[in-house]
Coordinates of C-alpha atoms in Angstrom, one line a residue:
Chain L
M1 CA -24.4 22.8 -43.8
K2 CA -24.9 22.7 -47.5
N3 CA -21.2 22.4 -48.1
Q4 CA -20.9 19.5 -45.6
A5 CA -23.8 17.6 -47.3
A6 CA -22.1 18.0 -50.6
I7 CA -18.8 16.7 -49.2
A8 CA -20.6 13.8 -47.7
A9 CA -22.4 13.0 -50.9
A10 CA -19.2 13.2 -52.8
S11 CA -17.3 11.0 -50.4
D12 CA -20.1 8.4 -50.5
A13 CA -19.8 8.4 -54.2
V14 CA -16.1 7.8 -54.3
R15 CA -16.0 5.5 -51.3
S16 CA -14.9 2.3 -52.9
K17 CA -15.9 -1.2 -51.8
A18 CA -12.4 -1.8 -50.6
V19 CA -12.5 1.1 -48.2
R20 CA -15.8 -0.2 -46.8
R21 CA -14.3 -3.6 -46.3
D22 CA -11.4 -2.1 -44.5
M23 CA -13.7 -0.3 -42.2
L24 CA -15.6 -3.5 -41.4
L25 CA -12.3 -5.2 -40.6
F26 CA -11.2 -2.3 -38.5
R27 CA -14.5 -2.4 -36.5
I28 CA -14.1 -6.1 -35.9
I29 CA -10.5 -5.7 -34.6
G30 CA -11.5 -2.6 -32.7
Y31 CA -14.4 -4.2 -30.9
A32 CA -12.4 -7.3 -30.1
V33 CA -9.5 -5.3 -28.6
L34 CA -11.8 -3.0 -26.7
A35 CA -13.8 -6.0 -25.3
L36 CA -10.5 -7.6 -24.1
L37 CA -9.3 -4.4 -22.4
A38 CA -12.7 -3.8 -20.9
L39 CA -12.8 -7.4 -19.5
Y40 CA -9.3 -7.0 -18.2
C41 CA -10.4 -3.9 -16.3
F42 CA -13.7 -5.3 -15.1
V43 CA -13.3 -9.0 -14.4
P44 CA -11.2 -8.5 -11.2
F45 CA -14.2 -6.8 -9.6
L46 CA -16.4 -9.7 -10.5
L47 CA -13.9 -12.1 -9.1
V48 CA -13.9 -10.3 -5.7
L49 CA -17.7 -10.1 -5.6
S50 CA -18.0 -13.7 -6.5
S51 CA -15.4 -14.8 -3.9
S52 CA -17.2 -12.9 -1.2
L53 CA -20.3 -14.9 -2.0
T54 CA -18.7 -18.3 -2.0
S55 CA -18.6 -20.6 0.9
E56 CA -15.3 -20.9 2.7
S57 CA -15.0 -24.7 2.2
S58 CA -15.5 -24.2 -1.5
I59 CA -12.7 -21.6 -1.7
I60 CA -10.4 -23.9 0.2
E61 CA -11.2 -26.8 -2.1
H62 CA -11.3 -25.0 -5.5
G63 CA -9.7 -21.6 -4.9
F64 CA -11.3 -18.3 -5.8
Q65 CA -13.6 -18.6 -8.8
L66 CA -15.3 -16.3 -11.2
L67 CA -18.7 -17.7 -10.4
P68 CA -19.5 -19.0 -6.9
T69 CA -19.4 -22.8 -6.9
E70 CA -21.2 -22.9 -3.6
F71 CA -23.2 -19.7 -2.9
S72 CA -23.0 -18.5 0.6
T73 CA -23.6 -15.2 2.4
E74 CA -21.8 -16.5 5.5
A75 CA -19.0 -13.9 5.3
Y76 CA -21.3 -11.0 5.2
S77 CA -23.5 -12.2 8.0
L78 CA -20.4 -12.7 10.1
L79 CA -19.0 -9.3 9.1
F80 CA -22.2 -7.6 10.1
Q81 CA -23.0 -9.7 13.2
Y82 CA -21.0 -7.3 15.3
P83 CA -20.8 -4.3 13.0
E84 CA -19.5 -1.7 15.5
Q85 CA -16.0 -1.6 14.1
I86 CA -17.1 -1.5 10.5
L87 CA -19.7 1.2 11.2
R88 CA -17.1 3.2 13.1
A89 CA -14.7 2.9 10.2
Y90 CA -17.5 4.0 7.9
G91 CA -18.2 6.9 10.2
V92 CA -14.6 8.1 10.3
T93 CA -14.4 7.9 6.5
I94 CA -17.6 9.7 5.9
G95 CA -16.6 12.4 8.4
V96 CA -13.2 12.9 6.9
T97 CA -14.6 12.9 3.4
A98 CA -17.3 15.4 4.2
L99 CA -15.1 17.8 6.1
G100 CA -12.2 17.5 3.8
T101 CA -14.2 18.0 0.6
F102 CA -16.0 21.1 1.8
A103 CA -13.1 22.7 3.5
G104 CA -10.8 21.8 0.7
L105 CA -13.2 23.1 -1.9
F106 CA -13.6 26.4 -0.1
L107 CA -9.9 27.0 0.3
T108 CA -9.1 25.8 -3.2
S109 CA -11.6 28.1 -4.9
M110 CA -10.8 31.1 -2.7
T111 CA -7.1 30.7 -3.4
A112 CA -7.8 30.1 -7.1
Y113 CA -10.0 33.2 -7.3
V114 CA -7.3 35.5 -6.0
L115 CA -4.7 34.0 -8.4
S116 CA -7.2 34.5 -11.3
R117 CA -7.5 38.2 -10.6
K118 CA -5.4 39.8 -13.3
D119 CA -5.2 43.1 -11.5
F120 CA -3.7 41.5 -8.3
R121 CA -0.2 42.8 -8.0
W122 CA 1.5 39.7 -6.5
R123 CA -0.4 37.2 -8.6
N124 CA 2.7 35.7 -10.2
S125 CA 4.8 35.6 -7.0
F126 CA 2.2 33.8 -5.1
S127 CA 1.5 31.4 -8.0
F128 CA 5.2 30.5 -8.0
F129 CA 5.2 30.2 -4.2
F130 CA 2.5 27.5 -4.6
F131 CA 3.9 25.9 -7.7
F132 CA 7.4 25.5 -6.4
T133 CA 6.2 22.9 -3.8
T134 CA 5.4 20.5 -6.7
L135 CA 9.0 20.7 -7.9
F136 CA 10.9 20.3 -4.7
S137 CA 10.0 18.9 -1.3
G138 CA 11.7 18.1 1.9
G139 CA 10.7 14.5 1.6
L140 CA 8.8 12.2 3.9
V141 CA 10.9 12.4 7.0
P142 CA 10.8 16.1 8.0
W143 CA 7.1 16.2 7.1
Y144 CA 6.5 13.2 9.3
L145 CA 8.4 14.6 12.2
L146 CA 6.7 18.0 11.9
I147 CA 3.3 16.4 12.2
V148 CA 4.2 13.9 14.9
N149 CA 6.7 15.7 17.1
Y150 CA 6.0 19.4 16.5
L151 CA 2.3 19.6 15.7
Q152 CA 1.5 16.6 17.9
L153 CA -1.2 15.5 15.6
K154 CA -0.7 11.7 15.9
D155 CA -4.0 9.9 16.6
T156 CA -6.2 12.9 16.0
F157 CA -9.2 13.1 13.6
I158 CA -7.7 16.3 12.1
V159 CA -4.5 14.6 10.8
L160 CA -6.7 12.5 8.5
V161 CA -8.0 15.8 6.9
L162 CA -5.4 18.4 7.1
P163 CA -2.4 17.1 5.0
M164 CA -4.6 16.6 1.9
L165 CA -6.6 19.8 2.2
L166 CA -4.9 21.8 -0.5
N167 CA -3.4 20.5 -3.7
V168 CA -1.6 22.7 -6.2
F169 CA -2.9 20.9 -9.2
Y170 CA -6.5 21.5 -8.1
I171 CA -5.8 25.2 -7.5
I172 CA -4.3 25.5 -11.0
V173 CA -7.3 23.8 -12.6
M174 CA -9.8 25.9 -10.7
K175 CA -7.8 29.1 -11.5
S176 CA -7.8 28.3 -15.2
F177 CA -11.5 27.8 -15.1
M178 CA -12.1 31.1 -13.2
S179 CA -9.9 33.0 -15.6
G180 CA -12.5 32.2 -18.3
I181 CA -15.2 34.2 -16.3
P182 CA -15.6 37.6 -18.0
E183 CA -13.9 40.4 -16.0
A184 CA -16.8 42.7 -16.7
I185 CA -18.7 40.9 -14.0
V186 CA -16.1 41.7 -11.4
E187 CA -15.8 45.3 -12.6
S188 CA -19.5 46.0 -12.4
A189 CA -19.8 44.5 -9.0
K190 CA -16.9 46.7 -7.8
M191 CA -18.7 49.7 -9.1
D192 CA -21.6 48.7 -6.8
G193 CA -19.2 48.7 -3.9
A194 CA -18.9 45.0 -3.3
D195 CA -15.7 43.9 -1.6
D196 CA -13.5 41.1 -3.1
F197 CA -14.7 38.4 -0.8
R198 CA -18.3 39.2 -1.6
I199 CA -17.5 39.1 -5.3
Y200 CA -15.9 35.7 -4.8
W201 CA -18.7 34.3 -2.6
Q202 CA -21.8 35.7 -4.4
L203 CA -20.7 36.1 -8.0
I204 CA -17.8 33.8 -8.8
L205 CA -18.8 30.7 -6.9
P206 CA -22.2 30.2 -8.6
L207 CA -20.5 30.7 -12.0
A208 CA -17.8 28.2 -11.1
K209 CA -20.2 25.4 -10.3
P210 CA -19.0 22.9 -13.0
A211 CA -15.4 23.3 -11.8
L212 CA -16.5 23.0 -8.1
A213 CA -18.4 19.8 -8.9
T214 CA -15.4 18.3 -10.6
I215 CA -12.7 19.3 -8.0
G216 CA -15.1 18.4 -5.2
L217 CA -15.5 14.9 -6.5
F218 CA -11.7 14.5 -7.0
L219 CA -11.3 15.7 -3.4
A220 CA -14.0 13.4 -2.1
L221 CA -12.5 10.4 -3.9
G222 CA -9.1 11.2 -2.5
Y223 CA -10.4 11.3 1.0
W224 CA -12.6 8.3 0.6
N225 CA -9.7 6.2 -0.7
D226 CA -7.1 7.5 1.7
W227 CA -5.2 5.0 3.9
Y228 CA -1.8 6.6 3.8
N229 CA -2.3 9.2 6.5
A230 CA -3.8 6.5 8.7
L231 CA -0.9 4.2 8.1
L232 CA 1.5 6.9 9.2
F233 CA -0.4 8.7 11.9
V234 CA -3.2 6.5 13.4
S235 CA -2.8 3.7 15.8
N236 CA -6.0 4.2 17.7
D237 CA -8.6 1.6 16.4
N238 CA -11.4 4.1 16.9
L239 CA -9.9 6.4 14.3
M240 CA -9.3 3.9 11.6
P241 CA -10.9 4.9 8.3
L242 CA -12.4 2.3 6.0
Q243 CA -9.5 1.7 3.6
Y244 CA -7.1 1.4 6.5
Y245 CA -9.4 -1.0 8.3
L246 CA -9.4 -3.1 5.1
Y247 CA -5.6 -2.9 4.9
K248 CA -5.3 -4.1 8.5
M249 CA -7.7 -6.9 7.9
L250 CA -5.9 -8.1 4.8
G251 CA -2.6 -8.1 6.6
N252 CA -3.6 -9.3 10.0
M253 CA -6.2 -12.0 9.8
D254 CA -4.9 -13.6 13.0
G255 CA -5.7 -10.4 14.9
M256 CA -9.1 -10.4 13.3
R257 CA -9.7 -14.0 14.3
K258 CA -8.8 -13.3 17.9
A259 CA -11.1 -10.2 18.0
L260 CA -14.0 -12.2 16.6
I261 CA -13.5 -15.0 19.1
S262 CA -13.1 -12.8 22.1
S263 CA -16.2 -10.7 21.1
G264 CA -18.1 -14.0 21.0
A265 CA -18.9 -13.7 17.3
V266 CA -17.6 -17.2 16.7
V267 CA -16.7 -20.0 19.1
S268 CA -14.5 -22.2 17.0
L269 CA -11.4 -21.5 14.9
S270 CA -13.3 -22.2 11.7
I271 CA -13.6 -18.6 10.6
P272 CA -14.1 -18.0 6.9
T273 CA -11.0 -15.9 6.6
E274 CA -10.8 -15.9 2.8
S275 CA -14.3 -15.0 2.0
L276 CA -14.3 -12.6 4.9
K277 CA -11.4 -10.6 3.3
M278 CA -13.3 -10.4 0.0
A279 CA -16.6 -9.4 1.7
M280 CA -14.7 -6.6 3.5
T281 CA -13.2 -5.5 0.2
V282 CA -16.7 -5.3 -1.4
T283 CA -18.0 -3.4 1.7
A284 CA -15.1 -0.9 1.3
I285 CA -15.7 -0.2 -2.4
G286 CA -19.5 -0.6 -2.4
P287 CA -20.5 3.1 -2.1
I288 CA -18.0 4.1 -4.9
L289 CA -19.3 1.4 -7.2
L290 CA -22.9 2.6 -6.6
A291 CA -22.1 6.2 -7.1
Y292 CA -19.7 5.6 -10.0
P293 CA -22.2 5.7 -12.9
F294 CA -23.5 9.1 -11.8
I295 CA -20.2 10.7 -11.0
Q296 CA -18.1 9.4 -13.9
R297 CA -18.8 12.3 -16.2
Y298 CA -17.6 14.9 -13.8
F299 CA -14.2 13.2 -13.7
V300 CA -14.1 13.1 -17.5
Q301 CA -15.0 16.8 -17.4
G302 CA -12.1 17.4 -14.9
L303 CA -9.6 15.7 -17.1
T304 CA -10.7 17.9 -20.0
I305 CA -10.6 21.1 -18.0
G306 CA -7.2 20.0 -16.6
S307 CA -5.7 19.6 -20.0
V308 CA -6.2 23.3 -20.7
K309 CA -3.2 25.1 -19.2
G310 CA -3.9 28.0 -16.9
Chain O
M1 CA -2.0 49.4 -14.6
N2 CA -1.0 52.0 -12.1
R3 CA 1.6 50.6 -9.7
G4 CA 1.4 52.4 -6.4
G5 CA 3.8 52.0 -3.5
F6 CA 4.1 48.7 -1.7
W7 CA 2.1 49.6 1.4
S8 CA -0.6 51.4 -0.5
D9 CA -1.0 48.2 -2.6
V10 CA -1.1 46.1 0.5
S11 CA -4.0 48.2 1.7
K12 CA -5.7 48.2 -1.7
Y13 CA -5.5 44.4 -1.9
R14 CA -6.0 43.6 1.8
V15 CA -9.1 41.5 1.2
L16 CA -7.4 39.5 -1.5
L17 CA -4.3 39.0 0.6
L18 CA -6.5 37.8 3.5
M19 CA -8.2 35.4 1.2
L20 CA -4.9 34.0 0.2
L21 CA -3.6 33.7 3.8
P22 CA -4.9 30.2 4.7
A23 CA -3.3 28.7 1.6
V24 CA 0.0 30.5 2.2
L25 CA 0.1 29.3 5.8
F26 CA -0.8 25.8 4.6
F27 CA 2.1 25.5 2.2
L28 CA 4.5 27.3 4.5
L29 CA 3.7 24.7 7.2
F30 CA 3.5 21.5 5.2
A31 CA 5.9 22.3 2.3
Y32 CA 8.4 25.0 3.1
I33 CA 9.1 24.2 6.8
P34 CA 9.8 20.5 5.9
M35 CA 12.2 21.8 3.2
A36 CA 14.3 23.3 6.0
G37 CA 14.1 20.0 7.7
I38 CA 16.4 18.6 5.0
V39 CA 19.3 19.5 7.4
L40 CA 18.3 16.2 9.1
A41 CA 20.1 14.4 6.4
F42 CA 23.3 15.7 7.8
K43 CA 22.6 15.1 11.5
Q44 CA 22.6 12.4 14.1
F45 CA 19.0 12.7 15.1
N46 CA 17.9 12.4 18.7
Y47 CA 14.4 13.3 20.0
N48 CA 15.7 15.6 22.7
G49 CA 17.6 17.8 20.2
G50 CA 14.9 17.6 17.5
I51 CA 15.5 18.7 14.0
F52 CA 17.6 21.7 14.7
G53 CA 19.3 20.8 18.0
S54 CA 20.7 17.4 17.1
P55 CA 24.4 17.2 16.4
W56 CA 25.8 17.2 12.9
N57 CA 27.4 14.1 11.5
G58 CA 28.5 15.2 8.0
L59 CA 27.8 12.7 5.3
D60 CA 27.6 9.6 7.6
N61 CA 23.9 9.2 6.8
F62 CA 24.6 9.1 3.1
R63 CA 27.6 6.7 3.4
F64 CA 25.6 3.7 4.5
F65 CA 22.8 4.3 1.9
F66 CA 25.4 4.4 -0.9
E67 CA 27.9 1.9 0.3
S68 CA 25.4 -0.8 1.0
G69 CA 24.3 -0.7 -2.6
D70 CA 20.8 0.1 -1.6
A71 CA 20.9 3.5 -3.3
W72 CA 21.7 2.0 -6.7
R73 CA 19.1 -0.8 -6.3
V74 CA 16.2 1.4 -5.4
T75 CA 17.2 4.1 -7.9
R76 CA 17.4 1.6 -10.7
N77 CA 14.1 0.0 -9.7
T78 CA 12.3 3.3 -9.5
A79 CA 13.5 4.6 -12.8
L80 CA 13.1 1.3 -14.7
Y81 CA 9.5 0.8 -13.4
N82 CA 8.6 4.3 -14.3
I83 CA 10.0 4.0 -17.8
A84 CA 8.1 0.7 -18.3
F85 CA 4.9 2.3 -17.0
I86 CA 5.3 5.4 -19.3
I87 CA 5.8 3.3 -22.4
V88 CA 3.2 0.5 -21.8
N89 CA 0.5 2.8 -20.4
N90 CA 0.7 5.4 -23.1
V91 CA 0.7 2.8 -25.9
L92 CA -2.4 1.1 -24.4
Q93 CA -4.1 4.4 -23.7
I94 CA -3.6 5.8 -27.2
A95 CA -4.7 2.5 -28.8
A96 CA -7.8 2.4 -26.6
A97 CA -8.7 6.0 -27.3
I98 CA -8.3 5.6 -31.1
L99 CA -10.4 2.5 -31.1
L100 CA -13.1 4.1 -28.9
F101 CA -13.3 7.1 -31.2
E102 CA -13.0 5.4 -34.6
A103 CA -14.4 1.9 -34.2
A104 CA -17.0 1.9 -31.4
R105 CA -20.5 3.3 -31.8
P106 CA -21.5 5.9 -29.2
F107 CA -23.5 3.5 -27.1
F108 CA -20.7 0.9 -26.9
R109 CA -18.1 3.7 -26.5
K110 CA -19.9 4.7 -23.3
I111 CA -20.0 1.2 -22.0
F112 CA -16.3 0.5 -22.8
Q113 CA -15.2 3.7 -21.3
T114 CA -17.2 3.1 -18.1
M115 CA -15.5 -0.3 -17.7
L116 CA -12.0 1.0 -18.5
F117 CA -12.3 3.9 -16.1
L118 CA -13.5 1.8 -13.1
P119 CA -10.1 0.8 -11.7
Y120 CA -9.1 4.5 -11.4
F121 CA -11.7 4.9 -8.6
I122 CA -10.5 2.3 -6.1
S123 CA -7.7 2.6 -3.6
W124 CA -4.5 0.7 -3.8
V125 CA -5.5 -1.2 -0.7
V126 CA -8.4 -2.7 -2.7
V127 CA -6.1 -3.4 -5.5
G128 CA -3.9 -5.2 -3.0
A129 CA -7.0 -7.4 -2.1
I130 CA -7.6 -8.1 -5.7
A131 CA -4.0 -9.1 -6.3
Y132 CA -4.2 -11.4 -3.3
N133 CA -7.4 -13.0 -4.8
L134 CA -5.5 -13.6 -8.1
F135 CA -2.0 -14.5 -7.0
N136 CA -2.4 -16.2 -3.6
Y137 CA -0.6 -19.6 -3.7
D138 CA -3.3 -21.7 -2.2
Y139 CA -6.5 -20.2 -3.4
G140 CA -5.6 -17.7 -6.1
M141 CA -7.4 -17.6 -9.4
L142 CA -4.1 -17.8 -11.3
N143 CA -3.1 -21.1 -9.8
S144 CA -6.7 -22.5 -10.4
V145 CA -6.3 -21.6 -14.1
L146 CA -2.9 -23.1 -14.3
G147 CA -4.3 -26.2 -12.7
W148 CA -7.0 -26.6 -15.3
L149 CA -4.3 -26.2 -18.0
G150 CA -2.4 -29.0 -16.3
M151 CA 0.4 -26.7 -15.2
E152 CA 2.3 -26.4 -11.9
P153 CA 1.1 -23.7 -9.5
I154 CA 3.4 -20.8 -9.1
D155 CA 4.3 -19.0 -5.9
V156 CA 4.0 -15.4 -6.9
Y157 CA 4.5 -13.9 -3.5
N158 CA 7.7 -15.7 -3.0
T159 CA 9.3 -15.2 -6.4
A160 CA 10.9 -11.8 -7.1
A161 CA 11.2 -12.5 -10.8
Y162 CA 7.5 -12.3 -11.6
W163 CA 7.0 -8.9 -10.2
P164 CA 8.3 -6.6 -12.8
L165 CA 5.8 -8.0 -15.3
L166 CA 3.0 -8.1 -12.7
L167 CA 3.5 -4.5 -11.6
V168 CA 3.5 -3.3 -15.2
L169 CA 0.2 -5.1 -15.8
I170 CA -1.2 -3.7 -12.6
S171 CA -0.2 -0.2 -13.4
A172 CA -1.6 -0.5 -16.9
W173 CA -4.9 -1.8 -15.4
K174 CA -5.2 1.1 -12.9
A175 CA -4.2 3.9 -15.3
L176 CA -5.9 2.8 -18.5
G177 CA -9.2 4.6 -18.1
Y178 CA -7.7 7.9 -17.0
G179 CA -5.2 8.1 -19.9
T180 CA -7.8 6.9 -22.4
V181 CA -10.2 9.6 -21.4
M182 CA -7.4 12.2 -21.8
Y183 CA -6.3 11.0 -25.2
L184 CA -10.0 10.7 -26.3
A185 CA -10.4 14.4 -25.5
A186 CA -7.4 15.2 -27.6
I187 CA -8.7 13.1 -30.5
T188 CA -12.1 14.6 -30.3
G189 CA -10.5 18.0 -30.6
L190 CA -8.8 17.2 -33.9
D191 CA -10.1 18.9 -37.0
R192 CA -12.5 16.5 -38.8
E193 CA -12.0 18.1 -42.2
M194 CA -8.6 16.4 -42.5
Y195 CA -10.3 13.0 -42.2
E196 CA -13.0 13.9 -44.7
A197 CA -10.5 15.1 -47.2
A198 CA -8.4 11.9 -46.8
E199 CA -11.5 9.8 -47.1
I200 CA -12.4 11.5 -50.4
D201 CA -8.8 10.7 -51.6
G202 CA -9.6 7.1 -50.9
A203 CA -7.6 6.6 -47.8
N204 CA -8.9 3.7 -45.7
I205 CA -9.3 3.8 -41.9
F206 CA -5.8 2.3 -41.2
Q207 CA -4.2 4.9 -43.4
R208 CA -6.1 7.7 -41.8
I209 CA -5.1 6.6 -38.3
I210 CA -1.5 6.2 -39.2
H211 CA -1.2 9.4 -41.3
I212 CA -3.6 11.7 -39.5
T213 CA -4.6 10.6 -36.0
I214 CA -1.2 9.5 -34.7
P215 CA 0.9 12.4 -36.0
N216 CA -1.7 14.8 -34.6
L217 CA -1.6 13.2 -31.2
M218 CA 2.2 13.4 -31.1
P219 CA 2.4 16.9 -29.5
T220 CA 0.1 15.8 -26.7
L221 CA 2.0 12.5 -26.3
I222 CA 5.4 14.1 -26.2
I223 CA 4.4 16.7 -23.6
L224 CA 2.8 14.1 -21.4
M225 CA 5.8 11.8 -21.8
L226 CA 8.3 14.6 -21.0
L227 CA 6.3 15.6 -17.9
A228 CA 6.2 11.9 -16.8
I229 CA 9.9 11.6 -17.3
G230 CA 10.3 14.6 -15.0
N231 CA 8.8 12.4 -12.3
I232 CA 10.8 9.3 -13.1
F233 CA 12.4 9.2 -9.7
R234 CA 9.2 9.4 -7.8
G235 CA 7.8 5.9 -7.1
D236 CA 4.1 5.3 -6.6
F237 CA 4.3 4.4 -2.9
G238 CA 0.6 3.3 -2.7
M239 CA 1.1 0.7 -5.5
F240 CA 4.4 -0.8 -4.4
Y241 CA 3.5 -0.8 -0.7
N242 CA 0.1 -2.5 -1.2
M243 CA 1.4 -5.1 -3.6
V244 CA 4.6 -6.0 -1.9
G245 CA 4.3 -4.5 1.6
T246 CA 7.1 -5.7 3.9
N247 CA 7.7 -8.9 2.0
G248 CA 11.5 -8.8 1.9
I249 CA 11.8 -11.7 -0.5
L250 CA 10.6 -9.5 -3.3
F251 CA 12.7 -6.4 -2.5
S252 CA 15.4 -7.1 -5.1
T253 CA 13.0 -6.4 -7.9
T254 CA 10.3 -4.3 -6.2
D255 CA 11.9 -1.9 -3.8
V256 CA 11.7 1.7 -4.9
I257 CA 13.1 4.9 -3.2
D258 CA 9.7 5.7 -1.6
T259 CA 9.2 2.3 0.0
Y260 CA 12.8 2.3 1.1
V261 CA 12.6 5.7 2.8
F262 CA 9.3 4.6 4.4
R263 CA 10.8 1.5 5.9
A264 CA 13.9 3.2 7.1
L265 CA 11.7 5.7 8.9
T266 CA 9.0 3.4 10.3
A267 CA 10.5 0.0 10.7
N268 CA 14.1 0.8 11.4
N269 CA 13.5 4.2 12.9
D270 CA 16.6 5.4 11.2
I271 CA 15.7 9.0 10.9
G272 CA 19.1 10.2 9.6
M273 CA 19.5 7.7 6.9
S274 CA 15.8 7.9 5.7
A275 CA 16.2 11.7 5.6
A276 CA 19.3 11.3 3.5
A277 CA 17.6 8.9 1.1
G278 CA 14.7 11.3 0.9
F279 CA 16.9 14.3 0.3
Y280 CA 18.8 12.3 -2.5
Q281 CA 15.4 11.6 -4.1
S282 CA 14.3 15.3 -3.9
I283 CA 17.4 16.5 -5.6
L284 CA 17.2 13.8 -8.3
G285 CA 13.5 14.7 -8.8
F286 CA 14.2 18.4 -8.9
V287 CA 16.9 18.1 -11.5
T288 CA 15.0 15.8 -13.8
I289 CA 11.9 17.9 -13.7
L290 CA 13.9 21.0 -14.6
V291 CA 15.5 19.1 -17.5
A292 CA 12.1 17.8 -18.6
N293 CA 10.6 21.2 -18.5
W294 CA 13.5 22.6 -20.4
A295 CA 12.8 20.0 -23.1
V296 CA 9.1 20.8 -23.2
R297 CA 9.9 24.5 -23.5
R298 CA 12.1 23.8 -26.5
Y299 CA 9.4 21.7 -28.1
D300 CA 6.4 23.9 -27.4
K301 CA 6.9 27.0 -25.3
D302 CA 3.3 27.4 -24.4
R303 CA 3.0 24.0 -22.8
A304 CA 6.0 24.2 -20.5
L305 CA 5.2 24.1 -16.8
F306 CA 7.1 27.3 -16.1

């Protein structure tokens, strides 16, 4: 401490006026560039939100604007007038996310624990068995045929969960975290006669909470944002997750229009298609944006854990 | 460690082996069995015969893929896009990380980081909606802005030439926060004493960044670049598919191997040819990742993948 204070004092003394002027210049440039980048990342979200709250006639006349020229919640009221489909899509997504996250977390941590046990004889062979799948794959087609023709999983709930359940990268991150847990803990539990599963369940899991939180959120985000499995395997409207519902709506406004007319939601052809698309987009990302400030730090943590090689 | 016989070890580790069983079955089923399905690339697929019962047809599936010129077009697009993404994204991410660390005060660092990281959290479908909002010919924000400036509107969704630039900008947008956080962690881990010493010697902030921060980030950068180069033949399907979809007008500049295989499978139902294209991509990807790993190994043995 004393040493540092001395260095600081010395550096203050020699810090010339020029260096301070350079620092000021640097800060000005730095803040300007960062502000530009931050706006670049953030403004599109504002644009979507604003568009969803603009009246259709104003969009048609002026285009999408950063601030609503003519404020209107028409799109939202129409969207939620007959909310069954949206609520069902929400339900599918929540179900898939909850099941996938918990099952995935259980399997990831259990697998990682075994691979982190240094006394396990086939540790390296199994690690390679998992890792090799990230280097080489059979490609989309055999995988697709396996799921559709052989496992017959088309249009099932489980096909939205199963393919993303385990991810080699998450296993590696979890394993490197668990490798940092002192072996003495395992040894002493073994002396007391606990079997390996109990050691994992009762001792390791509580100690691995930070890694579980991080990987759990990565899994949850992956499931929440998934549309790919639905694109490939779901044609039943009742099984559409939220993102896929949005995807369909963006691409097929005519179908949407017909559905709305036949359900009696609207009588005329004057459906606010443009603001409706944006309102649906906001509806699909709303929960993520609300949770974002609270979960962000776990993702930052995850990137930092992940950069340590296991 | 005392290595007993095979069966006595199986018995000794039976609980651990059982705990590993679900994951082993998972990867057998979804990764290794499809690898055997590669034989499809050499077969005339029919649903009655299935993967293993369909008749062989030699290299016919590959012939069309290569002779039509499709193979060259999608391979070139995939590689060029990935190279552009790697360069642009890393430069922006390193710049943002350095500025966040050296210029911004902690309070603003947090705010900036929060805003930069936001696009990482949304799906490519939502990005597709945002792109529509910006680039739609009739109502898009871009054409409104061009209108205010007294310029002619442009038809983004019908002009292939705009897309290389747009896709690079979109990729940078989505990846900026993630990479910035990673580089920020690397900068935070650097030894501060070097900076203090340089400061005492009268080095200004620009000199410190150029002579200390950037050289010290190089190992991280080189490793990340090499690993990214290993994946240069893997296109980001979610991005290309949600930006371009099945809009054939744009394919000349936007079709990558992954979107090509997907269309061959789902739209044309050409199982043989799409399997052949997928196999070609797997081989290319496997070779490049081996080469990249070899390069990482030579550079820094501890950071190689295997």
